[in-house]
C-alpha cells in the first residue's frame, strides 16, 4: 500500500563553541562552531492530500507561538526548493509540533527545515543521498545541515561545512528559556558594534574543548564553553547576565548563552544537579521557564 503520511522527529542544538571571525565581503562572518544536538524535539508530520490544494501547514505544540504558518516558514521553504529541484507538486499537509523554543538560539526553524527535507524525500520516494539532502539544507540556512546529522559536530565557513567531532559521554543541560526571542541578525549587528575598531582574528577550533569532549571530561567542557555572541546578546538583553550568575552560584559546570540567545544553557554534572538547578532558577524569578535535556542525540529521524 502506498505510504501517505510520515513523521520526522528533529532535535534542538546548543553551541559548545561559537567563535565569530571578521565579517566577510558577502556580509557574513566566518564562524567556527561546535554543535551538540540535545533532547528537545520538534515533530514534522507530512500527510498527502488528494484535493490539489498544494502544500498547507499548521503549527501545534507548546512552543507554537510566533511560528509563521505560511510560506515564510523554513519547512515550507524546504518544500518549495525540493518541488522546484525535482519538478513535482507537493500536495500535502505539514503539521509542525513545536517543542523547541522559538528565536531561542536553538535552531528550531532550521530543525524543522531539515525534518521537512527528510519527510518529503521519504513520502515522495525521491531517494536523495545524504549529500544531496545536505546540499539542499545548506541552501536553507547554515544550521540546517547539522540538524540532519545531529550528534556533535564542528561547523566552519558559515557554520555549514560540517565534520563530526569525536565526543564521548552524555552531557546534561538545564536551559533557561525566555518568552521573548532575540533576532539573530540583531545580535550579529550588536556584536559588530561592540567590536568596532578592534582587530578580529580568524576563528580557530578549540583543541582543548575537542580533547575534553574526547575524554568525556564534562568538568572541562563546562569551563571551555565559549560564545563570541554572548556579550552582544547580554548587551541587548542585560537580564541574561543575572541568569548566568544564578546558574554559576548553584554550581553548574558551565554556563553559556546558546547561539544568538536568549536561551541560556547550563552544563551540569548529572540529572540530580540538573533538577536542583532547575528548581533554583525557577524560584529565582529571573527566568521565564526552564527545560532539562541531554546530548548528544541523533539528528532528524523518521519515527
Ligand atoms: P538560530 O539559532 O538558527 O539563529 P533561533 O533558534 O534563534 O535560530 P528560530 O526558532 O529558528 O530561531 O526562529 C527564528 C525566526 O524564524 C522566528 O522568529 C520565526 O519568525 C521564523 N521561523 C520560520 N520558520 C520557523 C519554524 N519552523 N520554527 C520557528 N521559527 C520559524
XYZ file of C-alpha atoms and ligand atoms in Angstrom:
334
model
C 0.000 0.000 0.000
C 1.416 3.456 -0.838
C 2.543 5.445 2.165
C 0.586 8.623 2.681
C 1.967 10.028 5.932
C 5.325 10.306 7.690
C 6.569 11.913 10.907
C 10.140 13.104 11.385
C 11.475 13.956 14.828
C 14.253 16.522 14.962
C 16.306 17.875 17.901
C 17.375 21.335 19.050
C 21.039 22.286 19.362
C 23.370 24.155 21.671
C 26.723 25.588 20.600
C 29.594 24.488 22.856
C 31.882 26.861 20.985
C 30.811 29.737 18.759
C 33.773 31.755 17.534
C 32.906 34.620 15.250
C 35.574 35.941 12.873
C 35.589 39.152 10.898
C 32.641 39.979 8.663
C 33.393 38.888 5.063
C 32.664 40.862 1.874
C 29.456 38.850 1.476
C 28.207 40.346 4.763
C 28.537 37.035 6.625
C 31.009 36.290 9.392
C 33.480 33.420 9.267
C 32.492 31.004 12.017
C 33.962 28.102 13.868
C 31.372 26.369 15.964
C 30.853 23.124 17.817
C 27.243 21.978 17.775
C 25.666 19.444 20.079
C 22.167 18.112 19.331
C 20.077 17.897 22.512
C 16.926 16.088 23.564
C 14.263 18.710 22.916
C 12.397 17.706 19.770
C 10.036 19.120 17.182
C 7.946 16.732 15.096
C 7.103 17.394 11.469
C 4.282 15.261 10.044
C 3.647 15.309 6.311
C 0.384 13.828 5.021
C -0.513 13.602 1.339
C -3.777 15.320 0.414
C -5.968 14.500 -2.551
C -7.707 17.815 -3.142
C -4.933 19.500 -5.132
C -4.601 22.274 -2.545
C -0.771 22.378 -2.749
C 1.332 22.411 0.408
C -0.501 23.565 3.530
C 0.848 23.993 7.050
C -0.368 24.109 10.632
C 1.549 24.571 13.859
C 0.784 22.915 17.192
C 2.655 22.251 20.436
C 3.506 24.343 23.468
C 6.104 26.474 21.602
C 3.853 27.263 18.599
C 3.521 30.992 19.338
C 5.410 33.198 16.898
C 5.943 30.449 14.314
C 4.717 31.527 10.866
C 2.038 29.225 9.396
C 2.703 30.326 5.808
C 5.269 30.104 3.018
C 7.852 32.003 5.106
C 8.157 29.014 7.438
C 11.560 27.423 6.800
C 9.940 23.982 6.469
C 7.660 25.351 3.711
C 10.721 26.862 2.022
C 12.309 23.414 2.048
C 9.197 22.079 0.275
C 9.375 24.880 -2.292
C 13.050 24.201 -3.096
C 12.539 20.440 -3.419
C 9.435 20.815 -5.557
C 11.336 23.057 -7.997
C 14.520 20.990 -7.955
C 12.779 17.664 -8.605
C 9.943 19.210 -10.652
C 6.896 17.786 -8.878
C 3.913 19.073 -6.891
C 3.759 18.588 -3.163
C 0.052 18.223 -2.402
C 0.394 17.621 1.278
C -0.340 18.983 4.715
C 2.598 19.697 7.002
C 1.990 19.776 10.725
C 4.805 21.056 12.919
C 4.541 20.153 16.590
C 6.835 22.718 18.226
C 8.672 21.995 21.449
C 11.885 23.848 20.534
C 11.710 27.441 21.820
C 11.266 29.965 19.002
C 14.026 32.516 18.307
C 15.867 30.999 21.272
C 19.244 30.340 19.637
C 18.428 26.629 19.446
C 17.910 26.460 15.671
C 14.256 25.438 15.843
C 13.410 26.773 12.367
C 16.478 25.079 10.883
C 15.491 21.835 12.622
C 12.028 21.918 11.032
C 13.538 22.604 7.604
C 15.822 19.564 7.981
C 12.857 17.436 9.080
C 10.813 18.636 6.098
C 13.572 17.619 3.650
C 13.649 14.130 5.156
C 9.857 13.803 5.231
C 9.434 14.907 1.600
C 12.236 12.634 0.423
C 10.523 9.678 2.108
C 6.909 10.418 1.187
C 7.698 11.150 -2.477
C 10.404 8.455 -2.841
C 12.998 10.939 -4.055
C 15.763 8.593 -2.871
C 18.052 11.516 -2.122
C 21.536 10.677 -0.941
C 22.731 12.163 2.359
C 24.968 14.574 0.382
C 22.036 15.754 -1.743
C 19.997 16.386 1.423
C 22.895 18.325 2.943
C 23.215 20.435 -0.220
C 19.538 21.451 -0.094
C 19.843 22.013 3.664
C 22.767 24.416 3.164
C 20.643 26.475 0.734
C 18.105 26.994 3.510
C 20.470 28.129 6.253
C 23.825 27.450 7.829
C 22.414 25.474 10.796
C 20.194 23.205 8.663
C 22.852 20.630 7.574
C 23.749 19.928 11.216
C 20.115 19.251 12.110
C 20.097 16.387 9.574
C 23.134 14.755 11.206
C 22.850 15.624 14.894
C 25.411 14.277 17.372
C 28.378 16.560 17.972
C 29.961 18.336 15.014
C 32.310 21.122 14.067
C 30.845 23.704 11.691
C 33.114 26.017 9.705
C 32.622 28.588 6.957
C 29.213 29.980 7.810
C 28.737 27.035 10.167
C 27.556 24.796 7.326
C 30.813 22.947 6.473
C 30.475 20.060 8.862
C 32.846 17.492 10.244
C 31.757 15.220 13.033
C 33.550 15.661 16.338
C 34.700 12.747 18.438
C 32.759 13.017 21.655
C 32.256 10.531 24.469
C 29.757 10.516 27.292
C 26.407 12.150 27.869
C 26.087 15.793 28.814
C 23.221 17.075 30.966
C 21.797 20.521 30.336
C 19.451 22.927 32.064
C 18.038 25.564 29.758
C 16.741 28.902 30.954
C 14.172 29.936 28.368
C 12.859 33.360 27.668
C 9.370 34.096 26.391
C 10.749 36.878 24.190
C 13.178 35.827 21.426
C 16.251 37.680 20.145
C 16.723 38.287 16.432
C 19.878 36.574 15.123
C 20.762 39.440 12.694
C 20.291 41.975 15.528
C 22.718 40.032 17.745
C 25.358 39.843 14.981
C 24.857 43.578 14.393
C 25.409 44.295 18.087
C 28.499 42.047 18.061
C 29.943 44.144 15.188
C 29.101 47.342 17.054
C 30.797 46.174 20.270
C 33.914 45.018 18.382
C 34.194 48.041 16.073
C 37.801 49.238 15.907
C 39.268 46.012 17.354
C 41.400 43.615 15.346
C 39.369 40.398 14.895
C 41.372 37.262 14.168
C 40.297 34.227 12.148
C 38.302 31.861 14.360
C 40.038 28.637 15.415
C 38.668 25.404 16.738
C 39.426 24.960 20.449
C 41.744 21.950 20.711
C 41.238 21.812 24.482
C 37.468 21.554 24.005
C 37.969 18.744 21.465
C 40.219 16.951 23.943
C 37.709 17.361 26.784
C 34.879 16.006 24.590
C 37.012 13.062 23.533
C 37.738 12.151 27.152
C 34.127 12.723 28.350
C 35.505 15.317 30.752
C 32.334 17.320 31.399
C 34.048 19.498 34.054
C 36.498 20.790 31.482
C 33.848 21.019 28.759
C 31.958 23.280 31.182
C 34.993 25.524 31.664
C 35.712 25.687 27.949
C 32.235 26.693 26.722
C 32.680 29.877 24.703
C 30.354 32.066 22.667
C 31.586 35.256 20.983
C 27.959 36.369 20.592
C 27.370 36.272 24.349
C 28.470 39.888 25.072
C 26.179 41.092 22.279
C 23.202 39.025 23.478
C 23.797 40.295 27.059
C 24.103 43.862 25.813
C 20.710 43.617 24.080
C 19.172 41.673 26.992
C 21.012 42.634 30.238
C 18.864 40.236 32.307
C 20.842 37.368 30.749
C 23.786 38.289 32.990
C 21.650 37.698 36.099
C 20.573 34.315 34.759
C 24.195 33.314 34.021
C 25.132 34.327 37.599
C 22.349 32.287 39.232
C 23.497 29.160 37.398
C 27.106 29.646 38.399
C 26.167 30.254 42.047
C 24.387 26.890 42.037
C 27.500 25.069 40.882
C 26.810 24.496 37.190
C 29.906 23.150 35.410
C 29.496 25.844 32.783
C 27.050 28.459 31.574
C 26.652 29.922 28.125
C 24.184 31.847 26.004
C 23.124 29.398 23.292
C 23.862 30.678 19.773
C 22.408 34.148 19.411
C 20.340 33.675 22.589
C 18.354 34.411 24.596
C 18.317 30.794 25.844
C 20.995 30.258 28.490
C 22.383 26.723 28.649
C 23.925 25.348 31.857
C 26.020 22.218 31.773
C 25.508 20.185 34.956
C 27.191 17.086 36.368
C 24.153 14.814 36.337
C 20.354 14.677 36.368
C 20.157 15.374 40.121
C 22.190 18.561 39.854
C 20.025 19.480 36.863
C 16.889 19.108 38.934
C 18.334 21.259 41.766
C 19.406 23.974 39.352
C 16.048 23.915 37.546
C 14.284 24.481 40.883
C 16.744 27.267 41.849
C 16.300 29.040 38.518
C 12.524 28.775 38.654
C 12.371 30.190 42.184
C 14.910 32.962 41.393
C 12.218 34.805 39.438
C 14.721 35.876 36.724
C 13.816 33.119 34.279
C 10.699 32.687 32.107
C 10.749 28.904 32.161
C 13.218 26.067 32.476
C 13.789 22.873 30.490
C 16.152 19.951 31.012
C 17.827 17.996 28.245
C 20.771 15.759 27.452
C 23.027 15.397 24.471
C 24.328 14.382 22.080
C 21.285 12.878 20.329
C 20.552 11.852 16.735
C 19.638 14.348 14.038
C 16.356 14.271 12.077
C 14.859 10.769 12.114
C 11.710 9.145 10.766
C 9.628 7.768 13.643
P 19.238 30.131 15.162
O 19.725 29.507 16.429
O 19.338 29.209 13.961
O 19.733 31.507 14.905
P 16.774 30.590 16.520
O 16.631 29.317 17.264
O 17.256 31.768 17.271
O 17.664 30.322 15.265
P 14.257 30.081 15.265
O 13.452 29.408 16.329
O 14.785 29.218 14.172
O 15.412 30.969 15.881
O 13.316 31.238 14.666
C 13.771 32.457 14.140
C 12.604 33.084 13.353
O 12.370 32.298 12.195
C 11.285 33.076 14.116
O 11.110 34.247 14.823
C 10.240 32.882 13.038
O 9.724 34.114 12.617
C 10.986 32.291 11.844
N 10.641 30.881 11.512
C 10.488 30.396 10.274
N 10.215 29.098 10.292
C 10.211 28.708 11.571
C 9.983 27.454 12.210
N 9.700 26.337 11.528
N 10.090 27.423 13.560
C 10.402 28.545 14.242
N 10.580 29.762 13.685
C 10.488 29.855 12.358
